[in-house]
């Protein structure tokens, strides 16, 4: 078991999802631990959700184009194996890593992506914010500004990486990149939309939302969250 997982004190569990709140941890350490955890898990291993923040870092996906980093900065750039282009992680952003067995859940990759996006939309709805998808551009948007970026890696039917939701952070580093490979893409965050909740509360709400969506066989873009999720 990974160093990150064994070091965690704050862990809760649902019927089929272990939720681990890891705090602010180094990106490379977390990335290495996700890969080790995925390689070592067995058919009976419980699926996990890791809720974290990272110190400032740019991550460039497997087919990422270096030119989407518009200028050199002192923020490190790490090449990783998820899909997608470049994005930024920093304090005040909730990153939710999903370590799931897709075969056991009978989930397709597209079905999982829709559930993750819908969980983020449900979360925004709990704060009375209307989130939306954009065709061909995974993630979640509010009024055409991106609030959550999504990228996954599937290995032997198991996934890792996940979704990054901007809560209350310095958005200036996004100016140094084409976020997710889109020139001129605006980004936003919960704090700029009037939400004063901290990372802990937002993480708890997302955990509730994704657990409910993973347990549901029905995903509908227009579907309202269940009453138990309207907080």
C-alpha positions as YAML, in Angstrom:
chain: A
units: angstrom
residues:
- id: 1
  name: UNK
  ca: [0.00, 0.00, 0.00]
- id: 2
  name: UNK
  ca: [1.23, 3.49, -0.84]
- id: 3
  name: UNK
  ca: [2.89, 5.91, 1.54]
- id: 4
  name: UNK
  ca: [0.09, 8.42, 1.01]
- id: 5
  name: UNK
  ca: [-2.65, 5.96, 1.85]
- id: 6
  name: UNK
  ca: [-0.97, 4.57, 4.96]
- id: 7
  name: UNK
  ca: [-0.30, 8.08, 6.27]
- id: 8
  name: UNK
  ca: [-3.93, 9.22, 6.10]
- id: 9
  name: UNK
  ca: [-5.84, 9.68, 9.34]
- id: 10
  name: UNK
  ca: [-9.02, 11.18, 7.88]
- id: 11
  name: UNK
  ca: [-10.75, 8.38, 6.02]
- id: 12
  name: UNK
  ca: [-14.40, 7.47, 5.77]
- id: 13
  name: UNK
  ca: [-16.21, 4.85, 3.81]
- id: 14
  name: UNK
  ca: [-19.50, 4.20, 2.07]
- id: 15
  name: UNK
  ca: [-20.80, 0.80, 1.05]
- id: 16
  name: UNK
  ca: [-18.42, 0.56, -1.90]
- id: 17
  name: UNK
  ca: [-16.17, 3.66, -1.83]
- id: 18
  name: UNK
  ca: [-13.30, 4.50, 0.54]
- id: 19
  name: UNK
  ca: [-12.94, 8.28, 0.90]
- id: 20
  name: UNK
  ca: [-9.52, 9.60, 1.91]
- id: 21
  name: UNK
  ca: [-8.87, 13.25, 2.74]
- id: 22
  name: UNK
  ca: [-5.16, 13.77, 2.18]
- id: 23
  name: UNK
  ca: [-4.74, 17.52, 2.65]
- id: 24
  name: UNK
  ca: [-2.15, 19.47, 0.63]
- id: 25
  name: UNK
  ca: [0.45, 17.06, -0.76]
- id: 26
  name: UNK
  ca: [3.19, 17.12, -3.37]
- id: 27
  name: UNK
  ca: [1.86, 16.34, -6.85]
- id: 28
  name: UNK
  ca: [4.64, 13.94, -7.86]
- id: 29
  name: UNK
  ca: [4.26, 11.95, -4.65]
- id: 30
  name: UNK
  ca: [0.50, 11.65, -5.12]
- id: 31
  name: UNK
  ca: [0.89, 10.72, -8.79]
- id: 32
  name: UNK
  ca: [3.40, 7.99, -8.00]
- id: 33
  name: UNK
  ca: [1.17, 6.65, -5.22]
- id: 34
  name: UNK
  ca: [-1.87, 6.50, -7.52]
- id: 35
  name: UNK
  ca: [0.09, 4.46, -10.05]
- id: 36
  name: UNK
  ca: [1.47, 2.10, -7.39]
- id: 37
  name: UNK
  ca: [-1.95, 1.70, -5.79]
- id: 38
  name: UNK
  ca: [-3.58, 0.90, -9.14]
- id: 39
  name: UNK
  ca: [-0.87, -1.62, -10.07]
- id: 40
  name: UNK
  ca: [-1.10, -3.40, -6.72]
- id: 41
  name: UNK
  ca: [-4.86, -3.62, -6.27]
- id: 42
  name: UNK
  ca: [-6.71, -6.91, -6.60]
- id: 43
  name: UNK
  ca: [-10.17, -7.82, -7.85]
- id: 44
  name: UNK
  ca: [-11.46, -7.45, -4.30]
- id: 45
  name: UNK
  ca: [-9.81, -4.09, -3.52]
- id: 46
  name: UNK
  ca: [-12.29, -1.42, -2.54]
- id: 47
  name: UNK
  ca: [-12.60, 1.58, -4.85]
- id: 48
  name: UNK
  ca: [-11.24, 4.83, -3.42]
- id: 49
  name: UNK
  ca: [-11.72, 8.59, -3.70]
- id: 50
  name: UNK
  ca: [-8.73, 10.75, -2.71]
- id: 51
  name: UNK
  ca: [-9.50, 14.40, -1.92]
- id: 52
  name: UNK
  ca: [-6.40, 16.61, -2.05]
- id: 53
  name: UNK
  ca: [-4.86, 20.01, -2.74]
- id: 54
  name: UNK
  ca: [-1.47, 20.49, -4.40]
- id: 55
  name: UNK
  ca: [1.27, 23.12, -4.20]
- id: 56
  name: UNK
  ca: [1.50, 25.08, -7.49]
- id: 57
  name: UNK
  ca: [2.18, 22.82, -10.46]
- id: 58
  name: UNK
  ca: [1.34, 22.53, -14.15]
- id: 59
  name: UNK
  ca: [0.56, 19.05, -15.44]
- id: 60
  name: UNK
  ca: [0.78, 18.12, -19.11]
- id: 61
  name: UNK
  ca: [-1.25, 15.14, -20.32]
- id: 62
  name: UNK
  ca: [0.03, 12.17, -22.29]
- id: 63
  name: UNK
  ca: [-0.50, 13.79, -25.70]
- id: 64
  name: UNK
  ca: [-0.08, 17.31, -24.37]
- id: 65
  name: UNK
  ca: [1.52, 19.96, -26.57]
- id: 66
  name: UNK
  ca: [4.28, 21.98, -24.88]
- id: 67
  name: UNK
  ca: [3.27, 25.11, -26.80]
- id: 68
  name: UNK
  ca: [0.17, 25.37, -24.62]
- id: 69
  name: UNK
  ca: [2.54, 26.61, -21.90]
- id: 70
  name: UNK
  ca: [2.68, 30.19, -23.18]
- id: 71
  name: UNK
  ca: [5.67, 31.41, -21.15]
- id: 72
  name: UNK
  ca: [8.25, 30.05, -18.75]
- id: 73
  name: UNK
  ca: [7.56, 30.44, -15.04]
- id: 74
  name: UNK
  ca: [9.01, 29.17, -11.79]
- id: 75
  name: UNK
  ca: [6.05, 26.77, -11.44]
- id: 76
  name: UNK
  ca: [7.16, 23.19, -12.19]
- id: 77
  name: UNK
  ca: [5.73, 21.34, -15.19]
- id: 78
  name: UNK
  ca: [5.17, 17.58, -14.78]
- id: 79
  name: UNK
  ca: [4.44, 15.29, -17.74]
- id: 80
  name: UNK
  ca: [1.88, 12.67, -16.72]
- id: 81
  name: UNK
  ca: [-0.15, 9.84, -18.22]
- id: 82
  name: UNK
  ca: [-3.72, 11.15, -18.08]
- id: 83
  name: UNK
  ca: [-5.59, 12.29, -21.16]
- id: 84
  name: UNK
  ca: [-5.89, 15.96, -22.05]
- id: 85
  name: UNK
  ca: [-3.57, 18.90, -22.39]
- id: 86
  name: UNK
  ca: [-2.10, 21.28, -19.80]
- id: 87
  name: UNK
  ca: [-3.78, 22.42, -16.60]
- id: 88
  name: UNK
  ca: [-2.82, 24.09, -13.34]
- id: 89
  name: UNK
  ca: [-3.17, 22.86, -9.77]
- id: 90
  name: UNK
  ca: [-2.63, 25.00, -6.69]
- id: 91
  name: UNK
  ca: [-3.79, 25.65, -3.14]
- id: 92
  name: UNK
  ca: [-7.49, 26.42, -2.95]
- id: 93
  name: UNK
  ca: [-8.38, 23.93, -5.68]
- id: 94
  name: UNK
  ca: [-10.07, 20.65, -4.77]
- id: 95
  name: UNK
  ca: [-8.62, 17.70, -6.68]
- id: 96
  name: UNK
  ca: [-10.67, 14.51, -6.48]
- id: 97
  name: UNK
  ca: [-8.85, 11.38, -7.65]
- id: 98
  name: UNK
  ca: [-11.02, 8.38, -8.48]
- id: 99
  name: UNK
  ca: [-9.36, 4.98, -8.20]
- id: 100
  name: UNK
  ca: [-12.07, 2.71, -9.54]
- id: 101
  name: UNK
  ca: [-12.51, -0.75, -11.05]
- id: 102
  name: UNK
  ca: [-14.59, -0.01, -14.15]
- id: 103
  name: UNK
  ca: [-15.14, -3.66, -15.03]
- id: 104
  name: UNK
  ca: [-16.55, -4.48, -11.62]
- id: 105
  name: UNK
  ca: [-18.88, -1.49, -11.87]
- id: 106
  name: UNK
  ca: [-19.76, -2.35, -15.49]
- id: 107
  name: UNK
  ca: [-18.84, 1.20, -16.48]
- id: 108
  name: UNK
  ca: [-17.61, 2.46, -19.84]
- id: 109
  name: UNK
  ca: [-15.10, 5.31, -19.93]
- id: 110
  name: UNK
  ca: [-17.71, 7.66, -21.39]
- id: 111
  name: UNK
  ca: [-20.20, 6.58, -18.72]
- id: 112
  name: UNK
  ca: [-17.68, 7.31, -15.99]
- id: 113
  name: UNK
  ca: [-16.85, 10.73, -17.45]
- id: 114
  name: UNK
  ca: [-20.54, 11.64, -17.52]
- id: 115
  name: UNK
  ca: [-20.98, 10.56, -13.91]
- id: 116
  name: UNK
  ca: [-17.98, 12.60, -12.76]
- id: 117
  name: UNK
  ca: [-19.18, 15.65, -14.65]
- id: 118
  name: UNK
  ca: [-22.72, 15.20, -13.33]
- id: 119
  name: UNK
  ca: [-21.43, 14.91, -9.76]
- id: 120
  name: UNK
  ca: [-19.66, 18.26, -10.20]
- id: 121
  name: UNK
  ca: [-22.84, 19.75, -11.69]
- id: 122
  name: UNK
  ca: [-24.79, 18.40, -8.72]
- id: 123
  name: UNK
  ca: [-22.25, 19.95, -6.36]
- id: 124
  name: UNK
  ca: [-22.60, 23.34, -8.04]
- id: 125
  name: UNK
  ca: [-26.37, 22.98, -7.87]
- id: 126
  name: UNK
  ca: [-26.14, 22.50, -4.10]
- id: 127
  name: UNK
  ca: [-24.74, 26.06, -4.05]
- id: 128
  name: UNK
  ca: [-27.47, 27.27, -6.47]
- id: 129
  name: UNK
  ca: [-25.00, 27.56, -9.37]
- id: 130
  name: UNK
  ca: [-25.89, 26.22, -12.82]
- id: 131
  name: UNK
  ca: [-23.05, 24.13, -14.20]
- id: 132
  name: UNK
  ca: [-22.96, 22.69, -17.70]
- id: 133
  name: UNK
  ca: [-20.99, 20.43, -20.01]
- id: 134
  name: UNK
  ca: [-19.47, 21.57, -23.30]
- id: 135
  name: UNK
  ca: [-19.55, 19.13, -26.26]
- id: 136
  name: UNK
  ca: [-16.10, 17.78, -27.08]
- id: 137
  name: UNK
  ca: [-14.46, 19.50, -24.10]
- id: 138
  name: UNK
  ca: [-14.60, 17.37, -20.92]
- id: 139
  name: UNK
  ca: [-15.12, 19.27, -17.69]
- id: 140
  name: UNK
  ca: [-17.73, 21.57, -16.21]
- id: 141
  name: UNK
  ca: [-18.44, 25.20, -17.10]
- id: 142
  name: UNK
  ca: [-20.35, 28.13, -15.62]
- id: 143
  name: UNK
  ca: [-21.36, 30.76, -18.19]
- id: 144
  name: UNK
  ca: [-18.68, 29.52, -20.61]
- id: 145
  name: UNK
  ca: [-15.91, 29.74, -18.00]
- id: 146
  name: UNK
  ca: [-14.32, 26.48, -16.88]
- id: 147
  name: UNK
  ca: [-14.65, 25.68, -13.21]
- id: 148
  name: UNK
  ca: [-13.64, 21.99, -13.26]
- id: 149
  name: UNK
  ca: [-11.09, 20.16, -15.43]
- id: 150
  name: UNK
  ca: [-11.24, 16.40, -15.92]
- id: 151
  name: UNK
  ca: [-8.68, 13.83, -17.04]
- id: 152
  name: UNK
  ca: [-8.38, 10.07, -16.53]
- id: 153
  name: UNK
  ca: [-6.04, 7.17, -17.15]
- id: 154
  name: UNK
  ca: [-7.41, 3.65, -17.62]
- id: 155
  name: UNK
  ca: [-5.08, 0.70, -17.04]
- id: 156
  name: UNK
  ca: [-6.32, -2.91, -17.12]
- id: 157
  name: UNK
  ca: [-9.89, -1.77, -16.59]
- id: 158
  name: UNK
  ca: [-9.02, 0.43, -13.61]
- id: 159
  name: UNK
  ca: [-8.85, 4.20, -13.56]
- id: 160
  name: UNK
  ca: [-6.95, 6.90, -11.72]
- id: 161
  name: UNK
  ca: [-6.60, 10.70, -11.94]
- id: 162
  name: UNK
  ca: [-9.92, 12.56, -11.78]
- id: 163
  name: UNK
  ca: [-11.34, 16.08, -11.58]
- id: 164
  name: UNK
  ca: [-10.00, 19.43, -10.33]
- id: 165
  name: UNK
  ca: [-12.56, 21.97, -9.08]
- id: 166
  name: UNK
  ca: [-11.56, 25.59, -8.50]
- id: 167
  name: UNK
  ca: [-12.76, 26.67, -5.05]
- id: 168
  name: UNK
  ca: [-10.84, 29.71, -3.75]
- id: 169
  name: UNK
  ca: [-7.42, 30.02, -5.37]
- id: 170
  name: UNK
  ca: [-5.09, 32.35, -7.23]
- id: 171
  name: UNK
  ca: [-6.26, 32.04, -10.84]
- id: 172
  name: UNK
  ca: [-3.37, 34.10, -12.27]
- id: 173
  name: UNK
  ca: [-1.24, 31.02, -13.21]
- id: 174
  name: UNK
  ca: [-3.94, 30.03, -15.70]
- id: 175
  name: UNK
  ca: [-2.91, 33.13, -17.70]
- id: 176
  name: UNK
  ca: [0.38, 31.38, -18.54]
- id: 177
  name: UNK
  ca: [-1.33, 28.48, -20.35]
- id: 178
  name: UNK
  ca: [-4.05, 27.63, -22.81]
- id: 179
  name: UNK
  ca: [-6.17, 25.84, -20.21]
- id: 180
  name: UNK
  ca: [-6.81, 22.27, -21.37]
- id: 181
  name: UNK
  ca: [-5.43, 23.30, -24.77]
- id: 182
  name: UNK
  ca: [-8.06, 25.98, -25.51]
- id: 183
  name: UNK
  ca: [-6.74, 29.41, -26.40]
- id: 184
  name: UNK
  ca: [-8.49, 32.20, -24.52]
- id: 185
  name: UNK
  ca: [-10.53, 29.85, -22.34]
- id: 186
  name: UNK
  ca: [-11.78, 31.68, -19.26]
- id: 187
  name: UNK
  ca: [-11.65, 30.00, -15.86]
- id: 188
  name: UNK
  ca: [-13.68, 30.72, -12.77]
- id: 189
  name: UNK
  ca: [-14.04, 29.48, -9.20]
- id: 190
  name: UNK
  ca: [-16.62, 29.10, -6.45]
- id: 191
  name: UNK
  ca: [-15.32, 32.11, -4.51]
- id: 192
  name: UNK
  ca: [-15.90, 34.40, -7.51]
- id: 193
  name: UNK
  ca: [-19.43, 33.05, -7.75]
- id: 194
  name: UNK
  ca: [-20.24, 34.05, -4.18]
- id: 195
  name: UNK
  ca: [-19.54, 30.71, -2.45]
- id: 196
  name: UNK
  ca: [-17.60, 30.99, 0.81]
- id: 197
  name: UNK
  ca: [-17.30, 27.27, 1.57]
- id: 198
  name: UNK
  ca: [-13.85, 25.87, 2.31]
- id: 199
  name: UNK
  ca: [-12.08, 22.97, 0.66]
- id: 200
  name: UNK
  ca: [-13.23, 20.57, 3.37]
- id: 201
  name: UNK
  ca: [-16.92, 21.30, 2.89]
- id: 202
  name: UNK
  ca: [-16.65, 21.27, -0.90]
- id: 203
  name: UNK
  ca: [-14.80, 17.95, -0.75]
- id: 204
  name: UNK
  ca: [-17.47, 16.43, 1.48]
- id: 205
  name: UNK
  ca: [-20.20, 17.59, -0.87]
- id: 206
  name: UNK
  ca: [-18.40, 16.23, -3.91]
- id: 207
  name: UNK
  ca: [-17.83, 12.88, -2.18]
- id: 208
  name: UNK
  ca: [-21.56, 12.68, -1.47]
- id: 209
  name: UNK
  ca: [-22.43, 13.58, -5.06]
- id: 210
  name: UNK
  ca: [-20.00, 11.19, -6.78]
- id: 211
  name: UNK
  ca: [-20.95, 8.32, -4.48]
- id: 212
  name: UNK
  ca: [-24.60, 8.83, -5.43]
- id: 213
  name: UNK
  ca: [-23.82, 9.09, -9.15]
- id: 214
  name: UNK
  ca: [-21.64, 5.99, -9.18]
- id: 215
  name: UNK
  ca: [-24.46, 4.09, -7.51]
- id: 216
  name: UNK
  ca: [-27.02, 5.28, -10.07]
- id: 217
  name: UNK
  ca: [-27.64, 3.56, -13.39]
- id: 218
  name: UNK
  ca: [-29.28, 6.67, -14.85]
- id: 219
  name: UNK
  ca: [-27.42, 9.76, -15.96]
- id: 220
  name: UNK
  ca: [-29.36, 12.58, -17.55]
- id: 221
  name: UNK
  ca: [-27.89, 16.01, -18.21]
- id: 222
  name: UNK
  ca: [-31.15, 17.64, -17.13]
- id: 223
  name: UNK
  ca: [-31.76, 15.39, -14.15]
- id: 224
  name: UNK
  ca: [-32.06, 17.21, -10.82]
- id: 225
  name: UNK
  ca: [-30.01, 15.91, -7.89]
- id: 226
  name: UNK
  ca: [-31.88, 13.61, -5.50]
- id: 227
  name: UNK
  ca: [-33.43, 15.41, -2.53]
- id: 228
  name: UNK
  ca: [-30.75, 13.95, -0.24]
- id: 229
  name: UNK
  ca: [-28.11, 15.80, -2.27]
- id: 230
  name: UNK
  ca: [-29.76, 19.21, -2.17]
- id: 231
  name: UNK
  ca: [-27.84, 20.77, 0.70]
...
